[in-house]
Amino acid sequence: MAGLFCISRWALLILTTSIFVHQAVALHIAPSGNVNRRQFARTSSDAAASAAAILAGATSVPSAGAEVSSTSAIADRFDSDILTSPPITAGTRYTGHENLYFPSWMEGEWDATQTLVSTKTPLGLKFVGGPQGSLEVAQKTMNEQTKRLNESVSLKLRFVRTPFGVVEDRAYNLRSRLDSFAGKNVVASVSYADVRESNRASVLAAGGSESDPLTTTLVYFKGPAAQKTFVISHGQDPLDSEEWSGYELDRSIFALTNQSTAPPVTTDTEAIYSFKRVGSDEVKGRLRLAGYLNPQGDQLYFDAKNRAVSLNDYKLSLKRSRNEN
């Protein structure tokens, strides 16, 4: 992701199979040919942010929205289980410094806690069963995902001020999320990549700096895999309020970096955020991760009709880091 708390379900292939991957690297061999990469993706933990929720109905604990309320159109997307993917805006904005901008009170470093409180498959179990709609794969995903309910993960997050507004430090946050959810260091490197909507030359030309975050990230894992994530749509509420909502639609491309001939896999995930400032040093929020099928690899793509096939809801708590300068 590029998104704030969102990590592609494919990225967390590395997390849920980290021991296997590290062993493979140590032995200088590729993962076994009978390993289904999309199956691994479907069984990834909630750290994947778009990891498939797999109950035909829903599994939940008390609502994540109890601490945060909002009446914006974006926030309303928390209230419906039938969501349609936002229209793609990439390619329509050419400022060269496009980004999702957060309220000024989000600037700084934060100690964050993210807790999964609900997981749903609004179109049915088979839609999260991998490219062939396998119920066996979906059931395995369910078993993994339900273990994560009400489990809190602590992580560090950073938001920085640019000449264009406050944005998340994507490189820093992405590494923090992946390592925190894995419980170990699984990221080898994170860097930014230039695209038309967000590139270094345009940022510098508009008065920005070399350190200003871009929207496209490239992650290399310590195992034989890499992931590139693009923001293909985003929107936000006005920034002058104590409550704020925004969204990003991210497209992630996951590929093995060894001798495997398996083709890259593409996934689309929408991250919907709602934040409320409850003090100068504290923010409460909620996050909904909506997973959508992709025409490049999902047999049921046309049956889904551009609707979300998985919904994962989280509650968020952010407290300003004490060591912040």
C-alpha positions as CSV (number, residue, x, y, z in Angstrom):
1,M,0.0,0.0,0.0
2,A,0.7,2.4,-0.2
3,G,-2.2,3.0,2.1
4,L,-2.0,4.0,5.8
5,F,-2.7,0.6,7.4
6,C,-3.3,-1.3,4.3
7,I,-0.9,-4.1,3.0
8,S,-1.7,-6.3,0.1
9,R,-2.9,-9.8,0.9
10,W,0.0,-10.9,-1.3
11,A,2.6,-9.1,0.7
12,L,1.6,-11.1,3.7
13,L,2.4,-14.3,1.9
14,I,5.8,-13.5,3.4
15,L,4.4,-13.1,6.9
16,T,2.3,-16.2,7.2
17,T,4.9,-18.4,5.5
18,S,8.0,-16.5,6.7
19,I,9.7,-19.5,8.1
20,F,9.2,-21.4,4.9
21,V,10.5,-18.6,2.8
22,H,13.5,-17.9,4.9
23,Q,14.4,-21.6,4.8
24,A,14.1,-21.5,1.0
25,V,16.4,-18.5,0.8
26,A,18.9,-20.1,3.1
27,L,19.0,-23.1,0.9
28,H,19.2,-21.0,-2.3
29,I,16.1,-22.8,-3.6
30,A,12.8,-21.6,-4.9
31,P,9.6,-22.5,-2.9
32,S,8.1,-25.8,-3.9
33,G,6.3,-25.8,-7.2
34,N,3.2,-27.2,-5.6
35,V,2.8,-24.0,-3.4
36,N,-0.2,-22.0,-4.6
37,R,0.8,-18.4,-4.2
38,R,-2.8,-17.1,-4.2
39,Q,-3.7,-19.7,-1.6
40,F,-1.0,-18.3,0.7
41,A,-2.3,-14.8,0.0
42,R,-5.7,-15.9,1.0
43,T,-4.5,-17.3,4.3
44,S,-2.5,-14.2,5.3
45,S,-3.1,-12.5,8.6
46,D,-5.0,-9.3,9.1
47,A,-1.7,-7.5,8.7
48,A,-2.3,-7.9,5.0
49,A,-5.0,-5.3,5.3
50,S,-6.7,-6.8,2.4
51,A,-6.5,-10.4,3.6
52,A,-9.7,-12.2,2.7
53,A,-12.3,-12.4,5.4
54,I,-13.9,-15.8,4.9
55,L,-17.2,-16.3,6.7
56,A,-20.3,-16.7,4.5
57,G,-21.9,-14.3,6.9
58,A,-19.8,-12.4,9.5
59,T,-17.7,-13.0,12.6
60,S,-17.5,-9.9,14.8
61,V,-17.1,-8.4,18.2
62,P,-18.6,-5.0,19.3
63,S,-18.6,-2.5,16.5
64,A,-15.4,-0.6,15.6
65,G,-17.4,2.5,15.1
66,A,-18.4,3.0,18.7
67,E,-15.6,5.4,19.3
68,V,-15.8,7.4,16.1
69,S,-18.8,8.8,14.3
70,S,-19.1,10.8,11.1
71,T,-21.8,11.7,8.6
72,S,-19.6,12.1,5.5
73,A,-20.2,10.1,2.3
74,I,-16.9,8.4,2.8
75,A,-17.7,7.4,6.4
76,D,-21.0,6.0,5.2
77,R,-19.1,3.3,3.5
78,F,-18.6,1.7,6.9
79,D,-22.3,1.1,7.2
80,S,-23.0,-1.0,4.1
81,D,-21.8,-4.5,3.4
82,I,-22.4,-4.0,-0.3
83,L,-19.6,-1.8,-1.6
84,T,-18.7,-1.0,-5.2
85,S,-15.2,-0.2,-6.1
86,P,-14.5,3.5,-6.4
87,P,-13.8,4.8,-9.9
88,I,-10.2,4.8,-10.9
89,T,-8.8,8.4,-10.9
90,A,-5.2,7.5,-11.8
91,G,-4.5,9.0,-15.2
92,T,-6.9,11.9,-14.7
93,R,-4.7,14.1,-12.5
94,Y,-1.4,15.3,-13.7
95,T,0.0,17.5,-10.9
96,G,2.8,15.0,-10.3
97,H,2.3,15.3,-6.6
98,E,-1.0,13.6,-6.0
99,N,-1.5,12.1,-2.6
100,L,-4.0,11.4,0.2
101,Y,-3.8,14.4,2.5
102,F,-4.5,14.1,6.2
103,P,-5.6,16.8,8.8
104,S,-2.8,18.9,10.2
105,W,-3.3,17.3,13.6
106,M,-2.1,14.0,12.2
107,E,1.5,15.3,11.7
108,G,4.1,13.6,13.8
109,E,5.1,10.2,15.1
110,W,2.5,7.9,16.7
111,D,2.3,4.7,18.8
112,A,-0.6,3.0,17.1
113,T,-2.7,-0.1,18.0
114,Q,-4.8,-1.8,15.3
115,T,-7.4,-4.4,16.3
116,L,-9.5,-6.6,14.0
117,V,-13.1,-6.5,15.2
118,S,-15.2,-7.9,12.3
119,T,-14.6,-9.9,9.1
120,K,-17.2,-10.6,6.4
121,T,-17.6,-12.1,3.0
122,P,-20.7,-10.2,1.7
123,L,-20.9,-12.2,-1.6
124,G,-20.3,-15.6,-0.1
125,L,-17.5,-17.9,0.8
126,K,-16.5,-19.0,-2.6
127,F,-15.5,-15.4,-3.7
128,V,-12.4,-15.6,-1.3
129,G,-11.4,-19.1,-2.4
130,G,-8.6,-18.1,-4.7
131,P,-8.7,-17.9,-8.5
132,Q,-10.8,-21.0,-8.8
133,G,-13.3,-20.1,-6.0
134,S,-12.1,-23.1,-3.9
135,L,-14.1,-23.6,-0.7
136,E,-11.2,-25.5,0.8
137,V,-8.9,-22.5,0.3
138,A,-11.6,-20.2,1.7
139,Q,-12.1,-22.4,4.8
140,K,-8.3,-22.3,5.5
141,T,-8.4,-18.5,5.2
142,M,-11.4,-18.4,7.6
143,N,-9.5,-20.4,10.2
144,E,-6.6,-18.1,10.0
145,Q,-8.6,-14.9,9.9
146,T,-10.9,-15.7,12.8
147,K,-7.9,-16.4,15.0
148,R,-7.1,-12.7,14.7
149,L,-10.4,-11.3,15.9
150,N,-9.9,-9.0,18.9
151,E,-6.2,-9.3,18.6
152,S,-4.3,-6.0,18.9
153,V,-1.1,-5.2,17.1
154,S,1.2,-2.4,18.1
155,L,3.2,-0.4,15.6
156,K,4.9,2.9,14.9
157,L,3.5,5.4,12.4
158,R,4.7,8.7,11.0
159,F,3.0,11.5,9.2
160,V,5.0,14.4,7.7
161,R,4.3,17.9,6.5
162,T,5.0,18.7,2.8
163,P,4.4,22.0,0.9
164,F,1.2,20.3,-0.4
165,G,-0.2,19.0,3.0
166,V,0.3,16.4,5.6
167,V,0.9,12.9,4.2
168,E,1.9,9.5,5.6
169,D,5.5,8.5,5.5
170,R,4.7,5.5,3.3
171,A,8.1,4.0,3.3
172,Y,8.5,4.2,7.1
173,N,4.9,3.0,7.8
174,L,4.9,0.2,5.3
175,R,8.1,-1.3,6.9
176,S,6.6,-0.8,10.4
177,R,3.3,-2.5,9.5
178,L,4.9,-5.5,7.8
179,D,7.5,-6.1,10.5
180,S,5.0,-5.5,13.4
181,F,2.4,-7.9,12.1
182,A,5.0,-10.5,11.4
183,G,6.6,-10.2,14.8
184,K,10.0,-10.1,13.2
185,N,11.9,-8.2,10.5
186,V,10.7,-9.4,7.2
187,V,11.4,-6.3,5.0
188,A,14.7,-6.0,3.3
189,S,14.0,-2.5,1.7
190,V,11.3,-0.1,0.9
191,S,11.7,2.6,-1.8
192,Y,9.5,5.0,-3.8
193,A,8.9,4.7,-7.6
194,D,7.9,7.4,-10.0
195,V,4.6,7.4,-11.8
196,R,2.9,10.2,-13.7
197,E,0.6,11.2,-10.8
198,S,3.3,11.2,-8.2
199,N,7.0,11.6,-9.1
200,R,10.1,13.2,-7.7
201,A,10.7,15.6,-10.6
202,S,7.3,17.1,-10.4
203,V,7.5,17.3,-6.6
204,L,10.7,19.2,-6.8
205,A,9.4,21.4,-9.5
206,A,6.4,22.4,-7.4
207,G,8.6,23.3,-4.4
208,G,8.8,20.0,-2.6
209,S,11.9,18.1,-1.4
210,E,13.8,14.9,-2.0
211,S,12.3,13.5,1.2
212,D,8.6,14.1,0.5
213,P,6.8,10.8,0.2
214,L,5.5,9.6,-3.1
215,T,2.4,7.3,-3.5
216,T,4.0,4.3,-5.3
217,T,6.1,2.0,-3.2
218,L,8.4,-1.0,-4.0
219,V,9.1,-3.5,-1.2
220,Y,11.7,-6.2,-1.3
221,F,11.3,-8.9,1.3
222,K,14.0,-10.9,3.0
223,G,12.5,-13.9,1.3
224,P,12.4,-14.2,-2.5
225,A,9.6,-11.8,-3.2
226,A,8.8,-8.2,-4.0
227,Q,5.7,-6.1,-4.2
228,K,4.9,-2.8,-6.0
229,T,1.8,-0.9,-4.9
230,F,0.1,2.0,-6.8
231,V,-2.7,4.3,-5.6
232,I,-5.3,4.2,-8.4
233,S,-8.0,6.2,-6.6
234,H,-8.3,8.4,-3.5
235,G,-10.6,10.9,-1.9
236,Q,-11.0,12.7,1.4
237,D,-13.2,14.9,3.6
238,P,-12.3,18.6,4.2
239,L,-9.2,19.0,6.4
240,D,-10.5,21.6,8.8
241,S,-12.5,19.4,11.3
242,E,-11.8,17.3,14.4
243,E,-13.3,14.4,12.5
244,W,-12.0,13.2,9.1
245,S,-12.6,10.4,6.6
246,G,-10.7,9.4,3.5
247,Y,-10.1,6.4,1.2
248,E,-7.5,4.9,-1.1
249,L,-7.9,2.2,-3.7
250,D,-4.5,0.4,-4.1
251,R,-3.4,-1.9,-6.8
252,S,-0.6,-4.3,-5.7
253,I,1.6,-6.5,-7.9
254,F,3.3,-9.3,-6.1
255,A,6.1,-11.3,-7.8
256,L,8.7,-13.9,-6.8
257,T,12.3,-12.8,-7.3
258,N,13.9,-16.2,-7.6
259,Q,14.0,-18.6,-10.6
260,S,10.3,-19.2,-10.5
261,T,8.4,-18.8,-13.7
262,A,5.1,-18.1,-12.0
263,P,3.6,-14.8,-13.3
264,P,3.0,-11.8,-11.0
265,V,-0.3,-11.6,-9.2
266,T,-2.4,-8.4,-9.0
267,T,-4.9,-7.4,-6.3
268,D,-7.1,-4.4,-5.6
269,T,-7.8,-3.2,-2.1
270,E,-9.7,-0.2,-0.8
271,A,-8.8,1.3,2.6
272,I,-11.4,3.5,4.2
273,Y,-10.3,5.5,7.2
274,S,-12.2,7.5,9.8
275,F,-10.3,9.5,12.4
276,K,-11.4,11.6,15.4
277,R,-9.1,13.9,17.4
278,V,-9.8,13.3,21.1
279,G,-6.9,15.4,22.4
280,S,-3.7,17.1,21.2
281,D,-1.8,13.8,21.6
282,E,-4.5,11.2,20.9
283,V,-6.6,10.0,17.9
284,K,-9.2,7.3,17.7
285,G,-10.3,5.8,14.5
286,R,-11.6,2.9,12.5
287,L,-10.5,1.2,9.3
288,R,-12.4,-0.8,6.8
289,L,-10.5,-2.9,4.2
290,A,-12.5,-3.9,1.2
291,G,-11.0,-6.5,-1.1
292,Y,-12.0,-6.7,-4.8
293,L,-11.3,-9.3,-7.4
294,N,-9.1,-8.6,-10.3
295,P,-9.8,-9.6,-14.0
296,Q,-6.2,-10.7,-14.5
297,G,-6.4,-13.7,-12.2
298,D,-9.8,-14.3,-10.5
299,Q,-12.3,-16.6,-12.2
300,L,-15.3,-15.1,-10.4
301,Y,-14.3,-11.5,-11.3
302,F,-17.4,-10.9,-13.5
303,D,-19.7,-12.6,-11.1
304,A,-18.6,-10.2,-8.4
305,K,-19.7,-7.2,-10.6
306,N,-17.1,-4.8,-9.1
307,R,-18.4,-5.4,-5.6
308,A,-16.2,-6.0,-2.5
309,V,-15.8,-9.7,-1.8
310,S,-14.2,-9.3,1.7
311,L,-14.6,-6.7,4.4
312,N,-12.3,-6.4,7.4
313,D,-13.1,-3.8,10.1
314,Y,-10.5,-2.6,12.6
315,K,-10.5,-0.1,15.5
316,L,-7.5,2.2,15.7
317,S,-5.9,4.0,18.6
318,L,-3.0,6.5,18.0
319,K,-1.1,8.2,20.8
320,R,1.7,10.7,20.1
321,S,5.1,9.1,20.6
322,R,6.9,10.4,23.7
323,N,10.2,10.5,21.9
324,E,8.9,12.8,19.2
325,N,11.1,15.8,18.7
